[in-house]
mmCIF file of C-alpha atoms in Angstrom:
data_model
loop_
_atom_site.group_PDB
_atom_site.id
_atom_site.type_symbol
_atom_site.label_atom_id
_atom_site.label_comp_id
_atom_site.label_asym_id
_atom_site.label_seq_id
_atom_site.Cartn_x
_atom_site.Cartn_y
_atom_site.Cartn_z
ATOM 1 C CA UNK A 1 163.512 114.337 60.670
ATOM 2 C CA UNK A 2 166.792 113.209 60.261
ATOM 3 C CA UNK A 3 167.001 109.133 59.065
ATOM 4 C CA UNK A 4 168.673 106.436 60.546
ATOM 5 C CA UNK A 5 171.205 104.502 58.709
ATOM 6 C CA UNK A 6 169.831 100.609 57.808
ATOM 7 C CA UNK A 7 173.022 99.537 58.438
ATOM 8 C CA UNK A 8 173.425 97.545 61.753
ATOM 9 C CA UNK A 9 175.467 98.548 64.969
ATOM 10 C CA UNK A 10 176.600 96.118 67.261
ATOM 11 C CA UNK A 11 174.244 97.102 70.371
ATOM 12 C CA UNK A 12 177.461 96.939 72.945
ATOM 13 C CA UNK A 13 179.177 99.779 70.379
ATOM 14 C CA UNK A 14 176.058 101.534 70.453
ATOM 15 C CA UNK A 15 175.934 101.781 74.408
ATOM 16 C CA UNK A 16 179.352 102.745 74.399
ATOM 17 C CA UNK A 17 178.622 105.403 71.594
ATOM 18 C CA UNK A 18 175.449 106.614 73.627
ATOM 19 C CA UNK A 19 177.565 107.030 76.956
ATOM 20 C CA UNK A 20 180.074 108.874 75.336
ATOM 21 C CA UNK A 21 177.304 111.097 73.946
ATOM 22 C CA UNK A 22 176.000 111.378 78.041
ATOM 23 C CA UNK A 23 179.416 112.014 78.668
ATOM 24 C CA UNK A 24 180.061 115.063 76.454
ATOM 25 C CA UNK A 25 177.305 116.412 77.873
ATOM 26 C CA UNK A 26 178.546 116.249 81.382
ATOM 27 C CA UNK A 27 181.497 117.569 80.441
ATOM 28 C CA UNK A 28 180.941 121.182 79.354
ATOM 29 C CA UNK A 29 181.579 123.697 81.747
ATOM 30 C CA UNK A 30 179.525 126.462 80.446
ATOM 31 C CA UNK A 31 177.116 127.363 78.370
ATOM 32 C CA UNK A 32 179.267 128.449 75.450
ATOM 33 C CA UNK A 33 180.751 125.126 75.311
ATOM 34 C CA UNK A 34 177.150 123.213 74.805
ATOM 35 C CA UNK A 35 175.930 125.775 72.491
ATOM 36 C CA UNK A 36 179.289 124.663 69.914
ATOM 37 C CA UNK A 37 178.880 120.965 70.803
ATOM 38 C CA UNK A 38 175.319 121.581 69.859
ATOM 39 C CA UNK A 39 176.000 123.583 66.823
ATOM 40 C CA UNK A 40 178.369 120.778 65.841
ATOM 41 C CA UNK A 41 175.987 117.567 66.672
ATOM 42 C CA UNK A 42 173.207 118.896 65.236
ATOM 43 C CA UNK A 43 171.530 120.752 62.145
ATOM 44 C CA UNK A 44 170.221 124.657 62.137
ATOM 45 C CA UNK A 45 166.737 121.899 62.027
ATOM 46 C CA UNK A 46 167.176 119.811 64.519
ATOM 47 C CA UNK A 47 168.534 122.656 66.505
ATOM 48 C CA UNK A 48 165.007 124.310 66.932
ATOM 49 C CA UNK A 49 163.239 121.078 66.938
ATOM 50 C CA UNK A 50 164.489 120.096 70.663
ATOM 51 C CA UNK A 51 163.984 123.753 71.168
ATOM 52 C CA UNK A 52 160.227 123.850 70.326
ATOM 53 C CA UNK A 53 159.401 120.319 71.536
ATOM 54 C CA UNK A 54 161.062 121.704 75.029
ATOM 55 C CA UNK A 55 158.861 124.887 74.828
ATOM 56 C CA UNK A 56 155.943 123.006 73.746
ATOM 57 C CA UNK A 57 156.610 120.803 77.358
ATOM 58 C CA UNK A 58 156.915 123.822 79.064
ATOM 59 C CA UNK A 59 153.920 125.715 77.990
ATOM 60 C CA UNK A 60 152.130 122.400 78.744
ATOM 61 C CA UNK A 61 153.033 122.415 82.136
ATOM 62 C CA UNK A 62 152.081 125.568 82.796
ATOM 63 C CA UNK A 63 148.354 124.564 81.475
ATOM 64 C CA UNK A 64 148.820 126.690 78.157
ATOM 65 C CA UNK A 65 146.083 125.143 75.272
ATOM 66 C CA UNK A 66 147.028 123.069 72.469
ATOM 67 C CA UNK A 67 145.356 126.535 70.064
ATOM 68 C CA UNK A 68 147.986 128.961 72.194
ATOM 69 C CA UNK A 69 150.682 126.759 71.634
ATOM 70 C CA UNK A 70 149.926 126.540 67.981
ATOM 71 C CA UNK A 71 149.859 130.334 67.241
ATOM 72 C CA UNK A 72 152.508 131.282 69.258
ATOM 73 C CA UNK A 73 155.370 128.737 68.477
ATOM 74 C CA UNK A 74 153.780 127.858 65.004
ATOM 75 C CA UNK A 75 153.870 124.367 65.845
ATOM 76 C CA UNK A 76 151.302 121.438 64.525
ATOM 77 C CA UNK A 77 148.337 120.078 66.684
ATOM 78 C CA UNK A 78 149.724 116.291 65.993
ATOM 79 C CA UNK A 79 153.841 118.063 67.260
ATOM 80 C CA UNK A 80 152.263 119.354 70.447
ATOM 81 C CA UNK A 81 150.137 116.034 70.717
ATOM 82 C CA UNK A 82 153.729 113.929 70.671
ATOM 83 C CA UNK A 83 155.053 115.982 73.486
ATOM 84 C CA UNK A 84 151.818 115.912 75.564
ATOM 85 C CA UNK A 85 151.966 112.061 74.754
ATOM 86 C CA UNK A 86 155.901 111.482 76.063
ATOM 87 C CA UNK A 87 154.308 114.216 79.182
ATOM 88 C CA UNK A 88 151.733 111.880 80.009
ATOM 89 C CA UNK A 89 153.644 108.296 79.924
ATOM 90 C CA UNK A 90 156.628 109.730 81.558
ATOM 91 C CA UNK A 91 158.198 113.389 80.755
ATOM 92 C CA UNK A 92 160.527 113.333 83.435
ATOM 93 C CA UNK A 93 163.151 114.990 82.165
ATOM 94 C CA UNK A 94 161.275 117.265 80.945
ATOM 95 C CA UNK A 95 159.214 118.491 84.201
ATOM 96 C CA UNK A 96 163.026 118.464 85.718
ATOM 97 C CA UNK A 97 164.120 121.196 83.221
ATOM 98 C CA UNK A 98 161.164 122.791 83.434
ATOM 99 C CA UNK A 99 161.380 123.119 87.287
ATOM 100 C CA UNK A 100 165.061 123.950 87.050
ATOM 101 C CA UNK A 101 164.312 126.651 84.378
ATOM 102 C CA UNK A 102 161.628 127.966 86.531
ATOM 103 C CA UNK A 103 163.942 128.240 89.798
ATOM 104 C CA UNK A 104 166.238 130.218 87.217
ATOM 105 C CA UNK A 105 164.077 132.628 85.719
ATOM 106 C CA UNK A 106 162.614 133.668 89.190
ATOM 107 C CA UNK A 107 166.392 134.421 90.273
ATOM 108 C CA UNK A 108 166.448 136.671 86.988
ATOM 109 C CA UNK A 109 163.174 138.132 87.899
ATOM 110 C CA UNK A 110 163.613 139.461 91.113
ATOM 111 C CA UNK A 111 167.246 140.409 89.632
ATOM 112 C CA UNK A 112 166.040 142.527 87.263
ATOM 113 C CA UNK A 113 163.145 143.839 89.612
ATOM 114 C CA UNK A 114 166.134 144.819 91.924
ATOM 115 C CA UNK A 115 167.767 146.488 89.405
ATOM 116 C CA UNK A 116 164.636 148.559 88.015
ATOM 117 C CA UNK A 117 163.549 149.552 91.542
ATOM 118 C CA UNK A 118 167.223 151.155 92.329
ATOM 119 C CA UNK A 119 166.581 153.073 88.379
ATOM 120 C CA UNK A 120 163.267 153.905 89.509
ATOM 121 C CA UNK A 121 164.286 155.414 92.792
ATOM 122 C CA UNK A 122 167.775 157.048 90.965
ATOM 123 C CA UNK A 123 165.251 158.339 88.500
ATOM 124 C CA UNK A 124 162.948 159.743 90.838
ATOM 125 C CA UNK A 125 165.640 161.861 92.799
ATOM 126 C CA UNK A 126 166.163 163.499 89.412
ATOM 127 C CA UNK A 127 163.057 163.314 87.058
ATOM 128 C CA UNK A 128 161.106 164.779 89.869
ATOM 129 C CA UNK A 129 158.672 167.533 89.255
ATOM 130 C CA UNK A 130 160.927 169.795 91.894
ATOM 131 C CA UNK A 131 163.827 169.771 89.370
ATOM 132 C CA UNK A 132 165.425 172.951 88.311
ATOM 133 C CA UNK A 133 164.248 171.823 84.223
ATOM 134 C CA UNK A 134 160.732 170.421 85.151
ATOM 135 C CA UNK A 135 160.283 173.856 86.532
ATOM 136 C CA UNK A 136 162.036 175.759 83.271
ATOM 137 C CA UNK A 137 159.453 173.566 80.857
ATOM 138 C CA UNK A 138 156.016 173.783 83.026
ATOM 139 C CA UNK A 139 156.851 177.439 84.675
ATOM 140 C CA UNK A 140 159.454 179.467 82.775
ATOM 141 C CA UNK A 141 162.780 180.720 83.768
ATOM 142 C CA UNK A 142 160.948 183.505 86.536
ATOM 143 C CA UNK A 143 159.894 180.528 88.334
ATOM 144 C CA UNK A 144 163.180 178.408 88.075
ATOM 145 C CA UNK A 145 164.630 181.486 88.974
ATOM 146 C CA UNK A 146 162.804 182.043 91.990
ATOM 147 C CA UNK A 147 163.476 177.883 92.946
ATOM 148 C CA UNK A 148 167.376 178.731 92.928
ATOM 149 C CA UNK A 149 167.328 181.712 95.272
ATOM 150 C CA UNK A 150 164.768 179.309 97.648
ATOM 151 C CA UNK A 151 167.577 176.798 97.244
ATOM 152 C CA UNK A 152 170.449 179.447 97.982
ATOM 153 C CA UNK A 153 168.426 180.445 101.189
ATOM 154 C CA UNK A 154 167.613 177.269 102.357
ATOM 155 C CA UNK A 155 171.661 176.365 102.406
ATOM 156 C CA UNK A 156 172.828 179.586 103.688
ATOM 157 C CA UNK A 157 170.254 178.886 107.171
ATOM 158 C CA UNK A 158 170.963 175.451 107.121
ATOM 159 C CA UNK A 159 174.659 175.802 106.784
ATOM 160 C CA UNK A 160 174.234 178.861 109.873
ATOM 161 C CA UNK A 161 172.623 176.330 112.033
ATOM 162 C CA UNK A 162 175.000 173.870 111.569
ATOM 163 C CA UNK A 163 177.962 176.791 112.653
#
């Protein structure tokens, strides 16, 4: 962990240095801008430190076990015992994010669930086992063959009944 200097800071400066750090937060507009104010605050260390103690709050939330925890995020017993600590005597910040990041991921979810169905469905209308190939691989040309002049008949009547 990064140390503190010893040398003393007038505690009115400091509040004024603290809002300032609120304040830069506030300010970004996108994601791209906190990632370089974050690149630029902090080190490549502390970086994934606030990154692992927020996934370690997360996974605690969601009732994951101090051993899970451990193994997955290669974390210490006495790391995930801080967080659950800071969880337990207050944490709110962290069950906000973790609410807000669960609102989020749902949205992406059911996104990308959207977007696989309408692949799925695309796919279907050409992977099926009617195609003119599926029928060349499993059957042979005789019986592709035969599927085209089906498919030439089938127009011609349809396209009569329609005249």
């Amino acid at each position: 962990m990064t140390k503190l200097s010893k040398l003393k800071l007038d505690p009115e400066d400091f509040g004024h240095y603290v809002n300032n750090l609120w304040s830069a937060f506030t300010l970004m507009d996108t994601k791209e801008d906190i990632r370089l104010l974050f690149r630029d605050l902090f080190t490549h260390t502390e970086y994934k430190m606030f990154a692992k103690r927020l996934e370690i709050a997360r996974r605690l939330i969601a009732g994951q076990t101090y051993e899970e925890i451990k193994k997955s995020l290669n974390v210490t017993a006495t790391t995930i015992s801080n967080v659950n600590n800071i969880l337990s005597e207050k944490g709110g910040g962290y069950r906000k994010v973790h609410d807000k990041l669960i609102i989020i991921e749902k949205s992406r979810q059911v996104a990308q669930d959207k977007r696989q169905n309408q692949l799925e469905r695309h796919g279907r209308k050409k992977l099926s086992s009617e195609t003119f190939v599926f029928d060349l691989a499993v059957e042979g040309f005789k019986a592709a063959s035969k599927k085209i002049q089906k498919t030439i008949k089938e127009k011609s009547v349809s396209h009569e009944l329609t005249l």
